[in-house]
Amino acid sequence: MARPKNDTTALSRRLEIRLSLDDEEAIKERSLQAGCSSVSDYLRRMALDGQITIAMSRADVDLTRELNRIGVNLNQGIKKLNETGRRSDDLMESLTRLNTILDQLEAPP
């Protein structure tokens, strides 16, 4: 029976680099912000691709949609206010919803 061929895609190789403490902390922080599974993953992806595309979480997608809806409602309400000089209930409701979301975003986790 023949020996199995080496798998060139396995992450079996190591590469050492020298960093200052500040550089190391900055790289670790960026790795966390990018959502990478490890610092090695972050450095490998940055070295090979030059960038990391961060996928939005489901909560971020939902929040973006909700803010878009509120923005559309605010735009319509402001347009009506400019045309008639009177505030609409939709405008006030949109402002209330927007303030609620902003309060949630500002609250500590």
PDB file of C-alpha atoms in Angstrom:
ATOM      1  CA  MET A   1       0.000   0.000   0.000  1.00  0.00           C
ATOM      2  CA  ALA A   2       1.383   3.396  -0.988  1.00  0.00           C
ATOM      3  CA  ARG A   3       2.033   6.160   1.494  1.00  0.00           C
ATOM      4  CA  PRO A   4      -0.620   8.908   1.450  1.00  0.00           C
ATOM      5  CA  LYS A   5       0.360  12.114  -0.289  1.00  0.00           C
ATOM      6  CA  ASN A   6       0.967  15.218   1.790  1.00  0.00           C
ATOM      7  CA  ASP A   7      -2.072  17.450   2.025  1.00  0.00           C
ATOM      8  CA  THR A   8      -0.855  20.896   0.956  1.00  0.00           C
ATOM      9  CA  THR A   9      -4.024  22.542   2.294  1.00  0.00           C
ATOM     10  CA  ALA A  10      -3.509  21.394   5.885  1.00  0.00           C
ATOM     11  CA  LEU A  11      -2.403  24.157   8.203  1.00  0.00           C
ATOM     12  CA  SER A  12       0.744  22.389   9.307  1.00  0.00           C
ATOM     13  CA  ARG A  13       3.356  25.097   8.694  1.00  0.00           C
ATOM     14  CA  ARG A  14       4.369  27.798  11.181  1.00  0.00           C
ATOM     15  CA  LEU A  15       5.743  31.250  10.484  1.00  0.00           C
ATOM     16  CA  GLU A  16       7.192  33.434  13.232  1.00  0.00           C
ATOM     17  CA  ILE A  17       7.184  37.218  13.119  1.00  0.00           C
ATOM     18  CA  ARG A  18       8.465  39.826  15.537  1.00  0.00           C
ATOM     19  CA  LEU A  19       6.120  42.519  16.856  1.00  0.00           C
ATOM     20  CA  SER A  20       6.099  45.234  19.447  1.00  0.00           C
ATOM     21  CA  LEU A  21       3.638  44.845  22.318  1.00  0.00           C
ATOM     22  CA  ASP A  22       1.517  47.655  20.842  1.00  0.00           C
ATOM     23  CA  ASP A  23       1.425  45.947  17.436  1.00  0.00           C
ATOM     24  CA  GLU A  24       0.420  42.642  19.018  1.00  0.00           C
ATOM     25  CA  GLU A  25      -2.431  44.251  20.957  1.00  0.00           C
ATOM     26  CA  ALA A  26      -3.623  46.130  17.857  1.00  0.00           C
ATOM     27  CA  ILE A  27      -3.628  42.932  15.779  1.00  0.00           C
ATOM     28  CA  LYS A  28      -5.524  41.020  18.475  1.00  0.00           C
ATOM     29  CA  GLU A  29      -8.110  43.801  18.687  1.00  0.00           C
ATOM     30  CA  ARG A  30      -8.555  43.918  14.913  1.00  0.00           C
ATOM     31  CA  SER A  31      -8.871  40.137  14.854  1.00  0.00           C
ATOM     32  CA  LEU A  32     -11.737  40.336  17.350  1.00  0.00           C
ATOM     33  CA  GLN A  33     -13.406  43.182  15.464  1.00  0.00           C
ATOM     34  CA  ALA A  34     -13.168  41.214  12.216  1.00  0.00           C
ATOM     35  CA  GLY A  35     -14.842  38.201  13.841  1.00  0.00           C
ATOM     36  CA  CYS A  36     -11.987  35.845  12.966  1.00  0.00           C
ATOM     37  CA  SER A  37     -11.732  32.565  14.815  1.00  0.00           C
ATOM     38  CA  SER A  38      -8.103  33.251  15.789  1.00  0.00           C
ATOM     39  CA  VAL A  39      -5.298  35.733  15.339  1.00  0.00           C
ATOM     40  CA  SER A  40      -3.669  33.236  12.967  1.00  0.00           C
ATOM     41  CA  ASP A  41      -6.810  33.171  10.848  1.00  0.00           C
ATOM     42  CA  TYR A  42      -6.875  36.971  10.802  1.00  0.00           C
ATOM     43  CA  LEU A  43      -3.219  37.303   9.796  1.00  0.00           C
ATOM     44  CA  ARG A  44      -3.483  34.553   7.158  1.00  0.00           C
ATOM     45  CA  ARG A  45      -6.547  36.137   5.552  1.00  0.00           C
ATOM     46  CA  MET A  46      -5.026  39.628   5.611  1.00  0.00           C
ATOM     47  CA  ALA A  47      -1.729  38.418   4.152  1.00  0.00           C
ATOM     48  CA  LEU A  48      -3.321  36.379   1.377  1.00  0.00           C
ATOM     49  CA  ASP A  49      -6.403  38.468   0.544  1.00  0.00           C
ATOM     50  CA  GLY A  50      -5.459  41.919   1.816  1.00  0.00           C
ATOM     51  CA  GLN A  51      -8.895  42.384   3.361  1.00  0.00           C
ATOM     52  CA  ILE A  52     -11.537  40.658   5.424  1.00  0.00           C
ATOM     53  CA  THR A  53     -15.200  40.887   4.555  1.00  0.00           C
ATOM     54  CA  ILE A  54     -17.214  40.850   7.743  1.00  0.00           C
ATOM     55  CA  ALA A  55     -20.622  39.253   7.389  1.00  0.00           C
ATOM     56  CA  MET A  56     -23.394  41.042   9.231  1.00  0.00           C
ATOM     57  CA  SER A  57     -25.124  39.142  11.992  1.00  0.00           C
ATOM     58  CA  ARG A  58     -28.839  38.408  11.752  1.00  0.00           C
ATOM     59  CA  ALA A  59     -29.476  41.064  14.403  1.00  0.00           C
ATOM     60  CA  ASP A  60     -27.517  43.634  12.368  1.00  0.00           C
ATOM     61  CA  VAL A  61     -29.487  42.784   9.223  1.00  0.00           C
ATOM     62  CA  ASP A  62     -32.779  43.132  11.117  1.00  0.00           C
ATOM     63  CA  LEU A  63     -31.663  46.413  12.667  1.00  0.00           C
ATOM     64  CA  THR A  64     -30.611  47.780   9.280  1.00  0.00           C
ATOM     65  CA  ARG A  65     -34.009  46.910   7.793  1.00  0.00           C
ATOM     66  CA  GLU A  66     -35.850  48.488  10.720  1.00  0.00           C
ATOM     67  CA  LEU A  67     -33.794  51.676  10.498  1.00  0.00           C
ATOM     68  CA  ASN A  68     -34.444  51.810   6.746  1.00  0.00           C
ATOM     69  CA  ARG A  69     -38.207  51.527   7.321  1.00  0.00           C
ATOM     70  CA  ILE A  70     -38.068  54.272   9.931  1.00  0.00           C
ATOM     71  CA  GLY A  71     -36.034  56.444   7.559  1.00  0.00           C
ATOM     72  CA  VAL A  72     -38.626  56.013   4.812  1.00  0.00           C
ATOM     73  CA  ASN A  73     -41.442  56.898   7.224  1.00  0.00           C
ATOM     74  CA  LEU A  74     -39.533  59.937   8.501  1.00  0.00           C
ATOM     75  CA  ASN A  75     -38.944  61.123   4.960  1.00  0.00           C
ATOM     76  CA  GLN A  76     -42.637  60.819   4.132  1.00  0.00           C
ATOM     77  CA  GLY A  77     -43.605  62.571   7.366  1.00  0.00           C
ATOM     78  CA  ILE A  78     -41.198  65.457   6.779  1.00  0.00           C
ATOM     79  CA  LYS A  79     -42.449  65.816   3.216  1.00  0.00           C
ATOM     80  CA  LYS A  80     -46.038  66.024   4.481  1.00  0.00           C
ATOM     81  CA  LEU A  81     -44.969  68.526   7.162  1.00  0.00           C
ATOM     82  CA  ASN A  82     -43.320  70.721   4.523  1.00  0.00           C
ATOM     83  CA  GLU A  83     -46.367  70.523   2.230  1.00  0.00           C
ATOM     84  CA  THR A  84     -49.093  71.105   4.822  1.00  0.00           C
ATOM     85  CA  GLY A  85     -47.353  72.698   7.799  1.00  0.00           C
ATOM     86  CA  ARG A  86     -48.867  69.999  10.074  1.00  0.00           C
ATOM     87  CA  ARG A  87     -47.179  67.054  11.763  1.00  0.00           C
ATOM     88  CA  SER A  88     -48.547  63.629  10.961  1.00  0.00           C
ATOM     89  CA  ASP A  89     -49.021  60.815  13.465  1.00  0.00           C
ATOM     90  CA  ASP A  90     -46.701  58.681  11.321  1.00  0.00           C
ATOM     91  CA  LEU A  91     -43.910  61.212  11.799  1.00  0.00           C
ATOM     92  CA  MET A  92     -44.254  61.178  15.570  1.00  0.00           C
ATOM     93  CA  GLU A  93     -44.487  57.375  15.646  1.00  0.00           C
ATOM     94  CA  SER A  94     -41.334  57.066  13.546  1.00  0.00           C
ATOM     95  CA  LEU A  95     -39.458  59.460  15.803  1.00  0.00           C
ATOM     96  CA  THR A  96     -40.541  57.472  18.861  1.00  0.00           C
ATOM     97  CA  ARG A  97     -39.420  54.174  17.288  1.00  0.00           C
ATOM     98  CA  LEU A  98     -36.103  55.719  16.275  1.00  0.00           C
ATOM     99  CA  ASN A  99     -35.493  57.036  19.798  1.00  0.00           C
ATOM    100  CA  THR A 100     -36.277  53.599  21.234  1.00  0.00           C
ATOM    101  CA  ILE A 101     -33.751  51.904  18.946  1.00  0.00           C
ATOM    102  CA  LEU A 102     -31.099  54.530  19.679  1.00  0.00           C
ATOM    103  CA  ASP A 103     -31.637  54.065  23.413  1.00  0.00           C
ATOM    104  CA  GLN A 104     -31.172  50.310  23.034  1.00  0.00           C
ATOM    105  CA  LEU A 105     -27.971  50.807  21.047  1.00  0.00           C
ATOM    106  CA  GLU A 106     -26.560  53.204  23.641  1.00  0.00           C
ATOM    107  CA  ALA A 107     -27.421  50.929  26.595  1.00  0.00           C
ATOM    108  CA  PRO A 108     -24.503  48.862  27.916  1.00  0.00           C
ATOM    109  CA  PRO A 109     -24.718  45.139  27.074  1.00  0.00           C
TER     110      PRO A 109
END
